[in-house]
Amino acid sequence: MPKDTKFNKAWLQRTDDEGNQVCQWLKQGTTDTTFQCVLCKTGDRECANQGWSAIYQHMKTKNHVEKIKALKNNLKFVTQSPKSQPLSTNDILETSSLRLDDVRKSPMLNFDQQITKAETLWALNVARRGFSYNSCDSIGDIFRSMFPDSKIAEQFNMQSKKISYVISHGIGPYFHRDLIKQLKRCEKFVLCIDEQTNVQNKKQLDLLVKFWTYAEGLVVTRYYKSILLGHAQANVLQDAIINCFKTDGIDLKRLLMLGRDNPSVNISLENLIDQEMKKMGGGLLLLDSCNLHLVHNGFKTGDCTCLLVTTSLFITISFALGISSANWHVENICTEIYSWFNQSPARKEDLIDIIDEFDNLVEKTLLYFTITRWILLGKVIERVLFLWEPLNEYFLNFLSIAQKAQIYKNDKYEKIKSNLTSNVAKIQLQFVLFLCENIFDRFLTWFQQEGPLIHLLHHELSELFHLVLLQFLKSDYVAGKSGDDLLDLDFKLNEKQLNNKQIRIGERARKQLNLLTQQEREAFFNDVRKIYHGIAQYFKLNLPLKHQFLRDIQILHHSLKDVQNADQIIRVARAVPHLLTDREIAHLHDEWLTYSIETIDEKWIIKSAGKDSNGNDDITYQRIDFYWNNVLSITTTDGRPKYPTLSKLVKNILIISHGNADVERGFSINENIIVPNRSLLSEVSINGLRTTYDAVKCAGGMSFSTK
């Protein structure tokens, strides 16, 4: 019966149309009604509804046919990956266990090939670990000393010049070419950009691409290229990007949108590229700045100079807008304490000795605060408060006795001493920590993920604004409001404000109130209201809660599979430039209606379900692209895709960037690769290293199988 067909082990005895035994690649999945193709690394595929026909349809796919040919004819890079890990690379680099071998494991590598395998693995490791090229000059001698009985070690030869050439002109370009092949299969892709000044004192523009990989049925973000520049004006960046596309044969019209941060130069760049595409009959989906980058800009500036983008599509949070309006400088308290111990081993040792006297304290290190990442201030404040008593002991008692000369007329010491003895300073730190932990951290952490989250952005922004308003307004005034209704609230009405006993400041701060004078207490609550009003005002001006596109794409969530949402999917299709034809949009309406009554397997939605230690439900959901990949893989009775138009639209909506965190994570990789003693690396070398690093990362990392 439909939906009840189990995997039949007798199928393993069958052959395909070419006479090949299917047992070479077919096996039962993790349930009785699923199968897996070990050759394509598919994971579980359903056969409950179609039985053998589902397997037959898979083995007729282009990807499977190509791999069968490779199985019969080719010796190549293959891999062996953990069963549960979805991969996002090409047919060649597919695994976390990189090795040279034949898929069938029948041909043995000859001696020269084994040497090549060893040298290739070492090159991959160098790129992944950030080893310098010069460190490889004697590595062959070390291996020969370590393994004197190894013939491979005897012939191993990877000097600095050779490994530089292999990575820059061999492995790196190989992976880059394969990435280009994947991009050319996609209708659209998103280009994410950001730049920084590297240790070479050059502007390094990093380009990443986000696209739907058909091999794995997932949205992936891959490193594309780095460009070194002196000047970084918008027209220079435009020429550099377009020239890269021309060199790689990528049609500019495939570009869906530009994921960027907030600086105005990138707004100009977006406009220039959009104008160039319009000359070719294309155009960008214009969704403005990175939602997370503006968090830091707003947190940092917080006054009239704050970058306001009134048409911004993404979250534009201004934490510091409120804090600055209250004239608080809690960041200075943290940086002054940190800088006192920075670059001074003697001071650090004295502090650790004092901390050791407090038996219940494990953490002994002050955290570094950088002004470009203000939202991390919460963790820095948490550590300062955690070490508050040892810091008081060190600065107020130890230094005054043991280091009198050091602190005599020392302005920095006097500032630190003043803050540590101030109850006002401590309660300010506690309140800012409350804001971070209870309002901002969850949202920002969630949207740092690589997976597609654009469909959740509108709802999460609404919830965030709602949460802020509940901190200082009466609940009956805010209750039942969501989305753009929140923008219509007058949050400054006196009769709607919570009183000093009700306004949310956090339990730690409220306990500290008893140590304040009446005047200090009144000033504190006035400042708290200014902070909340400042944040709310910035939200009201900038949050895109009235943006139709963001509202509409919420229907991609599995819980909004409803006939009534057919109009929204049509509006989404019309908003994406040059993706669907008029005829396809007409078909889209009918496909959505069919989808809305489709029976969905719960495994496509829920990854795991159980109970936590308190007996509450603990549910982990699948990524949204996993859900849609399964839905869009449903076929009709004659084997045709059931949702061809919906597939084309959804796959190119889910690639829309919800922030620029992916590119900024790459800055940490750059710091590992381009360290001060490698400041002479060429642009070709940087690209080779980053491309190789990215390919290995997407394969799940590196392990060294002996199989």
XYZ file of C-alpha atoms in Angstrom:
707
model
C 0.000 0.000 0.000
C 1.147 3.587 -0.566
C 3.216 4.949 2.301
C 3.784 1.415 3.650
C 6.352 -0.082 1.262
C 9.446 -1.273 3.125
C 12.945 -1.657 1.757
C 13.196 -5.090 0.163
C 16.610 -6.735 0.463
C 15.835 -8.662 -2.705
C 16.313 -5.379 -4.567
C 20.045 -5.680 -3.878
C 20.181 -8.548 -6.365
C 18.899 -6.396 -9.207
C 20.926 -4.653 -11.898
C 20.575 -1.246 -13.496
C 19.976 -0.608 -17.206
C 23.704 -1.032 -17.895
C 23.881 -4.388 -16.158
C 25.662 -3.088 -13.041
C 24.785 -4.679 -9.723
C 22.906 -2.117 -7.603
C 24.351 -3.663 -4.451
C 27.555 -1.736 -5.265
C 25.853 1.474 -4.182
C 22.414 0.649 -2.709
C 21.720 -0.094 0.935
C 18.827 0.191 3.363
C 18.480 3.519 5.177
C 18.126 4.071 8.894
C 14.447 3.088 8.796
C 12.500 0.265 7.154
C 11.073 2.591 4.494
C 14.231 4.392 3.359
C 17.240 3.674 1.171
C 20.670 5.255 0.729
C 23.034 5.597 -2.195
C 26.531 5.246 -0.767
C 27.983 6.445 -4.044
C 26.082 9.762 -4.023
C 26.179 10.055 -0.210
C 22.456 10.830 -0.256
C 21.433 10.042 3.282
C 17.956 8.580 3.748
C 15.593 8.668 0.754
C 11.979 7.558 1.077
C 10.685 4.491 -0.763
C 7.520 4.062 1.301
C 5.283 5.508 -1.381
C 6.924 4.363 -4.624
C 8.935 1.333 -3.658
C 11.526 0.266 -6.258
C 10.435 3.158 -8.506
C 11.976 5.634 -6.060
C 15.325 3.845 -6.335
C 15.034 3.602 -10.101
C 14.359 7.343 -10.360
C 17.461 8.069 -8.304
C 19.739 5.915 -10.418
C 18.592 7.785 -13.538
C 19.676 11.167 -12.156
C 22.567 12.875 -13.896
C 24.697 12.982 -10.761
C 24.315 9.247 -10.147
C 25.020 8.322 -13.766
C 28.230 10.354 -13.717
C 29.381 8.648 -10.540
C 28.657 5.222 -11.979
C 30.922 6.089 -14.911
C 33.616 7.233 -12.490
C 33.170 4.022 -10.536
C 33.882 1.977 -13.637
C 36.671 4.030 -15.153
C 38.335 6.566 -12.908
C 40.858 6.696 -10.107
C 40.305 9.936 -8.230
C 39.973 11.786 -4.945
C 37.183 10.194 -2.963
C 36.196 10.346 0.619
C 34.469 8.749 3.481
C 32.257 11.015 5.539
C 30.276 10.565 8.742
C 26.845 9.182 7.858
C 24.869 11.924 9.517
C 26.820 14.881 8.199
C 25.416 16.646 5.131
C 28.176 17.813 2.845
C 28.299 20.787 0.584
C 31.125 20.181 -1.812
C 31.531 18.798 -5.262
C 31.700 15.279 -6.578
C 35.468 15.110 -6.143
C 36.022 16.496 -2.647
C 33.197 15.013 -0.621
C 34.465 13.855 2.688
C 36.081 14.473 5.970
C 38.520 11.637 5.322
C 40.597 12.766 2.386
C 42.435 9.955 0.679
C 43.506 8.761 -2.738
C 41.731 5.548 -3.588
C 39.431 3.908 -6.086
C 35.746 3.852 -5.147
C 35.695 0.104 -5.696
C 38.968 -0.271 -3.737
C 40.132 -2.783 -6.325
C 43.052 -1.000 -8.042
C 46.036 -0.577 -5.763
C 47.971 2.697 -5.851
C 51.366 2.283 -7.363
C 54.383 3.619 -5.509
C 54.483 7.006 -7.272
C 50.789 7.513 -6.608
C 51.275 6.741 -2.919
C 53.958 9.423 -2.744
C 51.647 11.880 -4.503
C 48.917 10.998 -2.030
C 51.215 11.684 0.931
C 52.413 15.002 -0.481
C 48.863 16.075 -1.317
C 47.622 15.287 2.172
C 50.465 17.315 3.608
C 49.633 20.266 1.349
C 45.993 20.128 2.469
C 47.132 20.055 6.080
C 49.428 23.054 5.575
C 46.551 25.098 4.162
C 44.130 23.982 6.845
C 46.498 24.570 9.785
C 48.107 27.776 8.544
C 51.645 26.350 8.544
C 54.222 28.546 6.844
C 55.787 27.343 3.610
C 59.272 27.645 5.104
C 58.316 25.229 7.877
C 58.133 22.522 5.201
C 61.763 22.833 4.120
C 62.983 20.111 6.465
C 59.761 18.165 6.887
C 60.966 15.408 4.554
C 64.077 14.870 6.683
C 61.939 14.755 9.823
C 59.647 12.121 8.306
C 62.637 10.049 7.198
C 64.061 10.195 10.725
C 60.722 9.294 12.250
C 59.951 6.493 9.786
C 63.311 5.089 8.623
C 61.676 1.926 7.282
C 59.180 3.832 5.090
C 59.892 3.933 1.366
C 57.277 6.688 0.970
C 58.966 8.866 3.605
C 62.263 8.261 1.833
C 60.872 9.801 -1.374
C 58.664 12.458 0.280
C 59.702 15.886 -0.991
C 57.760 19.043 -0.129
C 60.095 22.016 0.086
C 58.745 25.539 0.539
C 58.837 26.443 -3.158
C 57.163 23.217 -4.189
C 54.326 23.414 -1.679
C 53.771 27.070 -2.553
C 53.441 26.127 -6.205
C 51.222 23.102 -5.491
C 48.751 25.121 -3.407
C 48.810 28.293 -5.530
C 48.755 26.695 -8.978
C 47.507 23.165 -8.372
C 45.185 22.312 -5.517
C 43.731 25.799 -5.004
C 42.809 26.372 -8.673
C 41.460 22.813 -8.881
C 38.978 23.433 -6.077
C 38.166 26.871 -7.497
C 37.326 25.422 -10.907
C 35.030 22.891 -9.316
C 33.262 25.665 -7.398
C 32.721 27.521 -10.673
C 31.138 24.389 -12.161
C 28.685 24.297 -9.273
C 27.852 27.989 -9.630
C 27.121 27.575 -13.322
C 24.499 24.949 -12.496
C 22.523 27.415 -10.367
C 19.883 29.846 -11.593
C 21.041 32.430 -9.052
C 23.662 32.982 -6.378
C 24.343 35.607 -3.707
C 27.683 37.393 -3.451
C 28.729 38.297 0.107
C 31.508 40.846 0.419
C 33.547 42.605 3.073
C 37.006 44.064 3.261
C 39.668 44.631 5.878
C 43.222 45.932 5.995
C 45.563 42.950 6.335
C 49.092 42.761 7.758
C 50.436 43.692 4.320
C 48.740 47.082 4.792
C 46.515 46.334 1.814
C 42.769 46.297 1.494
C 41.745 42.654 1.223
C 38.308 42.246 -0.332
C 36.924 38.798 0.464
C 34.192 37.417 -1.784
C 31.975 34.524 -0.721
C 29.122 32.966 -2.671
C 25.917 31.527 -1.268
C 23.993 29.132 -3.488
C 21.915 25.976 -3.615
C 24.068 22.937 -4.272
C 22.091 20.349 -6.196
C 24.512 17.564 -5.299
C 23.610 17.775 -1.615
C 20.283 19.621 -1.673
C 21.461 22.340 0.702
C 22.256 26.036 0.812
C 26.016 26.461 1.150
C 28.320 29.421 1.619
C 31.685 29.013 -0.103
C 34.808 31.101 -0.357
C 35.128 32.480 -3.891
C 38.100 34.824 -4.082
C 40.178 37.512 -2.364
C 41.276 40.689 -4.119
C 44.096 42.897 -2.810
C 43.614 46.607 -3.388
C 45.177 49.923 -2.535
C 42.202 52.160 -3.147
C 38.808 50.679 -2.372
C 36.326 53.094 -3.903
C 33.063 51.661 -5.167
C 34.022 51.836 -8.857
C 37.306 50.022 -8.153
C 35.473 47.245 -6.323
C 32.907 47.010 -9.108
C 35.578 46.563 -11.776
C 37.403 43.965 -9.680
C 34.265 41.887 -9.066
C 33.012 42.027 -12.651
C 36.469 41.126 -13.993
C 36.556 38.085 -11.691
C 33.215 36.922 -13.055
C 34.378 37.425 -16.639
C 37.585 35.481 -16.010
C 35.620 32.556 -14.573
C 32.911 32.716 -17.226
C 30.147 33.506 -14.720
C 27.139 35.313 -16.142
C 26.600 38.480 -14.108
C 22.846 38.097 -14.575
C 22.961 35.044 -12.280
C 23.760 37.344 -9.349
C 20.651 37.626 -7.165
C 21.821 40.064 -4.518
C 24.841 41.572 -2.824
C 25.260 40.686 0.835
C 27.218 43.498 2.411
C 27.835 45.481 5.573
C 26.705 49.032 6.122
C 29.418 51.456 4.907
C 28.201 53.820 2.218
C 30.910 52.712 -0.224
C 29.181 49.325 -0.434
C 25.814 50.974 -1.012
C 27.419 52.725 -3.970
C 28.918 49.432 -5.107
C 25.513 47.773 -4.996
C 24.008 50.563 -7.097
C 26.829 50.365 -9.658
C 26.480 46.600 -10.079
C 22.702 46.916 -10.300
C 23.066 49.513 -13.066
C 25.499 47.257 -14.926
C 23.089 44.329 -14.676
C 20.185 46.405 -15.943
C 22.180 47.136 -19.088
C 22.240 43.358 -19.622
C 18.540 42.891 -18.901
C 19.024 41.821 -15.298
C 18.935 43.443 -11.890
C 19.703 42.929 -8.219
C 17.298 42.117 -5.447
C 17.968 45.201 -3.293
C 17.700 44.350 0.371
C 20.162 46.831 1.893
C 22.676 46.173 4.627
C 23.775 43.303 6.807
C 21.397 42.952 9.730
C 24.146 41.961 12.168
C 26.776 44.478 11.107
C 24.474 47.353 11.983
C 24.136 45.902 15.463
C 27.761 46.756 16.061
C 27.617 50.129 14.313
C 24.581 51.146 16.312
C 26.060 49.785 19.544
C 29.299 51.663 18.911
C 28.044 55.121 17.972
C 24.696 55.660 19.619
C 24.293 59.352 18.881
C 23.321 61.559 15.955
C 26.235 60.199 13.940
C 24.832 56.681 14.040
C 24.338 55.165 10.594
C 20.591 55.189 10.004
C 19.310 53.413 6.926
C 15.584 54.133 6.922
C 14.946 51.664 4.107
C 16.987 48.916 5.728
C 15.634 45.430 5.265
C 17.676 43.871 7.996
C 17.796 44.311 11.736
C 19.241 47.681 12.779
C 19.793 47.531 16.474
C 21.189 50.509 18.376
C 22.205 49.357 21.810
C 24.622 52.225 22.322
C 22.067 54.770 21.181
C 20.380 54.349 24.532
C 23.567 53.937 26.550
C 25.137 57.042 25.042
C 21.996 59.068 25.670
C 22.434 58.202 29.352
C 26.100 59.240 29.130
C 27.289 55.902 30.466
C 30.753 54.660 29.572
C 30.728 51.111 30.889
C 33.048 50.014 28.092
C 35.778 52.263 29.506
C 35.551 50.530 32.875
C 36.327 47.199 31.206
C 39.039 48.429 28.842
C 40.899 50.306 31.585
C 41.059 47.213 33.789
C 42.113 45.003 30.878
C 44.807 47.414 29.688
C 46.295 47.592 33.198
C 47.260 43.923 33.002
C 47.860 43.692 29.260
C 51.546 43.340 28.335
C 52.519 43.017 31.998
C 53.285 39.450 33.113
C 54.169 40.641 36.623
C 50.785 42.297 37.157
C 48.973 39.257 35.761
C 50.854 36.963 38.126
C 50.016 39.143 41.119
C 46.320 39.118 40.182
C 46.290 35.333 39.700
C 47.884 34.867 43.127
C 45.087 36.919 44.657
C 42.413 35.051 42.674
C 43.824 31.750 43.962
C 42.906 32.880 47.473
C 39.253 32.808 46.424
C 38.683 29.048 46.271
C 35.397 29.213 44.366
C 36.836 31.128 41.417
C 37.993 29.149 38.406
C 38.113 31.804 35.691
C 41.230 33.912 36.110
C 41.553 35.736 32.804
C 40.081 39.096 31.890
C 38.506 39.142 28.448
C 39.558 41.473 25.674
C 37.023 44.011 24.482
C 37.269 45.379 20.955
C 35.417 48.511 19.966
C 34.402 47.004 16.615
C 32.352 44.297 18.336
C 30.348 46.076 20.963
C 27.781 43.367 21.351
C 30.488 41.153 22.893
C 30.644 43.639 25.761
C 28.244 41.451 27.744
C 30.746 38.615 28.100
C 33.492 41.090 29.028
C 31.306 42.685 31.723
C 30.319 39.261 33.034
C 33.981 38.379 33.608
C 34.740 41.724 35.308
C 31.807 41.248 37.698
C 32.840 37.642 38.300
C 36.292 38.858 39.387
C 34.987 41.959 41.177
C 36.193 40.965 44.656
C 39.714 39.883 43.592
C 40.015 43.073 41.524
C 39.063 45.143 44.570
C 41.590 43.265 46.657
C 44.315 43.802 44.046
C 43.753 47.499 43.314
C 42.611 48.749 46.719
C 44.762 46.685 49.075
C 47.644 44.899 47.354
C 48.863 47.813 45.213
C 48.531 50.355 48.004
C 50.913 48.270 50.113
C 53.255 46.497 47.680
C 53.373 48.935 44.758
C 53.038 52.431 46.212
C 55.499 53.950 43.756
C 53.725 52.371 40.792
C 50.361 53.937 41.592
C 51.599 57.324 42.771
C 49.973 59.985 40.565
C 48.888 57.286 38.106
C 45.760 58.567 36.350
C 44.760 55.138 35.025
C 44.942 53.667 38.510
C 42.832 56.467 39.934
C 40.127 55.859 37.315
C 40.072 52.130 38.016
C 40.006 52.723 41.771
C 37.152 55.188 41.392
C 35.086 52.697 39.377
C 35.738 49.765 41.707
C 34.646 51.780 44.731
C 31.568 53.175 42.979
C 28.233 51.468 43.552
C 26.873 53.427 40.600
C 29.493 51.989 38.236
C 28.753 48.452 39.403
C 24.978 48.761 38.955
C 25.528 50.221 35.490
C 27.607 47.181 34.575
C 24.939 44.867 35.956
C 22.165 46.555 33.973
C 24.091 46.482 30.686
C 24.834 42.801 31.299
C 21.095 42.243 31.834
C 20.362 43.863 28.456
C 22.916 41.669 26.713
C 21.867 38.393 28.298
C 18.098 38.862 28.181
C 17.519 40.844 24.996
C 20.356 40.884 22.487
C 22.557 37.805 22.873
C 20.008 35.174 21.861
C 19.013 36.985 18.694
C 22.558 37.751 17.597
C 23.831 34.270 18.356
C 20.959 32.697 16.428
C 21.566 34.807 13.339
C 25.284 34.013 13.286
C 24.400 30.604 11.833
C 25.408 29.630 8.316
C 22.128 27.920 7.468
C 19.291 29.812 5.724
C 17.307 31.950 8.176
C 15.907 34.726 6.005
C 12.377 33.333 6.368
C 12.554 33.844 10.156
C 13.924 37.376 10.128
C 10.636 39.298 10.194
C 9.177 37.221 13.026
C 12.349 37.401 15.115
C 12.637 41.163 14.626
C 9.057 41.573 15.749
C 9.668 39.416 18.814
C 12.817 41.367 19.645
C 11.056 44.746 19.494
C 8.149 43.341 21.510
C 10.589 42.126 24.165
C 12.271 45.535 24.420
C 8.945 47.329 24.866
C 7.844 44.940 27.616
C 10.873 45.951 29.680
C 9.541 49.453 30.375
C 5.890 49.613 29.188
C 2.761 48.184 30.783
C 2.029 44.742 29.388
C -1.618 45.485 28.527
C -0.426 48.267 26.204
C 1.959 45.959 24.327
C 0.012 42.693 24.569
C -1.342 41.338 21.306
C 0.827 43.654 19.226
C 3.275 42.278 16.670
C 4.891 43.223 13.388
C 4.182 46.715 12.107
C 1.559 47.250 14.854
C 4.483 47.755 17.229
C 5.671 50.703 15.157
C 2.408 52.541 15.842
C 2.809 52.471 19.624
C 3.728 55.701 21.396
C 6.260 54.311 23.836
C 6.827 57.700 25.514
C 3.316 58.071 26.969
C 3.768 58.700 30.694
C 0.685 56.714 31.690
C 2.036 53.607 29.913
C 5.429 53.561 31.654
C 6.287 51.010 34.342
C 7.245 52.546 37.681
C 10.665 52.133 39.260
C 9.650 48.952 41.064
C 8.308 47.355 37.880
C 10.762 48.411 35.176
C 13.083 45.547 34.196
C 16.676 46.063 35.303
C 17.675 42.516 36.281
C 17.850 40.928 39.718
C 21.547 41.646 40.240
C 21.048 45.339 39.570
C 17.931 45.501 41.764
C 19.820 44.014 44.708
C 22.466 46.692 44.226
C 19.877 49.491 44.617
C 20.108 49.371 48.416
C 23.703 50.590 48.196
C 22.761 53.748 46.286
C 21.743 57.068 47.749
C 18.280 58.382 46.940
C 19.754 60.825 44.439
C 21.863 58.116 42.773
C 18.842 55.838 42.591
C 16.681 58.447 40.890
C 19.452 59.277 38.420
C 19.906 55.575 37.666
C 16.237 54.995 36.836
C 16.134 58.131 34.695
C 19.108 56.794 32.746
C 17.488 53.372 32.390
C 14.417 54.965 30.816
C 16.593 56.983 28.462
C 18.348 53.793 27.381
C 15.113 51.921 26.733
C 13.609 54.883 24.900
C 16.750 55.255 22.795
C 16.707 51.601 21.743
C 12.970 51.693 21.040
C 13.295 54.865 18.990
C 16.040 53.355 16.860
C 13.984 50.227 16.326
C 10.953 52.245 15.356
C 12.922 54.182 12.746
C 14.783 51.253 11.250
C 13.238 47.835 11.742
C 11.712 46.619 8.458
C 8.504 45.368 10.055
C 6.427 46.947 7.278
C 8.519 45.409 4.515
C 6.191 43.303 2.370
C 8.849 40.927 1.043
C 10.108 39.987 4.504
C 6.561 39.434 5.710
C 5.698 37.258 2.733
C 8.687 34.903 2.790
C 7.685 33.748 6.265
C 5.361 31.307 4.476
C 8.386 29.138 3.671
C 8.248 27.938 7.267
C 6.711 24.467 7.414
C 4.031 25.617 9.862
C 2.616 28.087 7.293
C 1.796 25.454 4.660
C -1.694 26.785 4.001
C -4.000 27.366 1.037
C -4.607 30.923 2.224
C -0.948 31.838 1.652
C -1.100 31.433 -2.132
C -1.199 35.205 -2.669
C 1.985 35.649 -0.625
C 3.973 33.178 -2.715
C 2.902 35.030 -5.860
C 4.077 38.351 -4.381
C 7.416 36.768 -3.478
C 7.843 35.489 -7.035
C 7.103 38.907 -8.498
C 9.584 40.589 -6.139
C 12.571 38.516 -7.290
C 13.865 40.112 -10.493
C 14.175 38.019 -13.655
C 13.758 34.608 -12.018
C 10.332 33.352 -13.109
C 8.463 34.024 -16.328
C 4.841 35.169 -16.326
C 3.797 31.661 -17.287
C 5.769 30.137 -14.415
C 4.203 32.567 -11.932
C 0.770 31.437 -13.123
C 1.762 27.801 -12.531
C 3.156 28.706 -9.119
C -0.301 29.403 -7.710
C -1.517 25.893 -8.522
C 1.663 24.279 -7.221
C 1.295 26.082 -3.895
C -2.284 24.885 -3.541
C -1.128 21.320 -4.181
C 1.734 21.697 -1.704
C -0.601 23.096 0.959
C -2.505 19.787 1.106
C 0.573 17.573 0.691
C 1.213 14.954 3.372
C 4.576 15.802 4.931
C 6.800 13.273 6.647
C 7.559 14.438 10.185
C 11.212 13.396 9.736
C 11.562 16.222 7.230
C 10.727 18.684 10.010
C 12.044 17.192 13.252
C 15.611 15.942 13.473
C 15.331 14.522 16.977
C 12.872 14.647 19.851
C 13.231 13.703 23.479
C 13.090 15.007 27.020
C 15.574 17.195 28.848
C 16.720 16.644 32.433
C 13.620 18.462 33.708
C 11.219 16.335 31.697
C 10.424 19.052 29.182
C 10.248 18.420 25.450
C 13.642 18.760 23.789
C 13.138 19.037 20.029
C 15.805 19.697 17.410
C 14.432 20.801 14.057
C 15.876 20.155 10.628
C 17.281 23.043 8.652
C 14.710 24.658 6.400
C 16.648 23.700 3.264
C 16.566 20.039 4.348
C 12.786 20.261 4.661
C 12.331 21.901 1.273
C 14.781 19.596 -0.474
C 12.607 16.657 0.527
C 9.369 18.417 -0.411
C 10.707 19.496 -3.791
C 12.001 15.978 -4.494
C 8.446 14.609 -4.562
C 7.545 13.308 -8.000
C 4.348 12.514 -9.840
C 3.295 8.956 -10.644
C 5.152 9.133 -13.956
C 8.387 10.323 -12.314
C 8.205 14.038 -13.152
C 8.984 16.686 -10.473
C 5.745 17.652 -8.769
C 6.797 21.227 -7.944
C 9.162 22.457 -10.694
C 8.259 26.154 -10.426
C 8.042 26.214 -6.648
C 11.423 24.482 -6.582
C 13.004 27.167 -8.727
C 11.643 29.933 -6.510
C 12.232 28.433 -3.067
C 15.815 27.393 -3.753
C 16.654 30.939 -4.798
C 14.870 32.542 -1.847
C 16.635 30.444 0.766
C 20.043 31.614 -0.480
C 19.235 35.231 0.459
C 21.728 36.386 3.058
C 20.406 37.199 6.525
C 23.692 38.819 7.550
C 27.379 39.172 6.803
C 28.671 36.897 9.555
C 30.012 34.335 7.066
C 32.430 36.836 5.530
C 33.505 38.221 8.875
C 34.266 34.709 10.130
C 36.681 34.576 7.224
C 38.660 37.418 8.785
C 39.717 35.042 11.553
C 40.896 32.596 8.897
C 42.852 35.402 7.241
C 44.548 36.189 10.552
C 45.600 32.549 10.816
C 46.923 32.433 7.249
C 48.394 35.916 6.780
C 50.342 36.330 9.992
C 53.016 39.045 10.346
C 55.834 36.727 9.268
C 53.926 35.877 6.049
C 53.336 39.457 4.944
C 54.940 38.793 1.552
C 52.335 36.262 0.420
C 51.078 37.058 -3.063
C 47.420 37.365 -3.992
C 47.681 34.024 -5.806
C 49.035 32.335 -2.671
C 46.341 33.845 -0.467
C 43.634 32.640 -2.827
C 45.162 29.177 -3.048
C 45.356 28.850 0.728
C 41.850 30.182 1.383
C 40.299 28.079 -1.391
C 41.970 24.915 -0.123
C 41.040 25.729 3.466
C 37.420 26.230 2.448
C 37.260 23.007 0.436
C 38.627 20.928 3.309
C 36.284 22.655 5.770
C 33.258 21.947 3.588
C 34.344 18.331 3.413
C 34.059 18.139 7.186
C 37.680 18.776 8.107
C 40.557 16.350 7.867
C 41.110 12.898 9.238
C 43.584 10.394 7.943
C 42.067 7.048 7.187
C 44.334 4.050 6.837
C 41.711 2.111 4.905
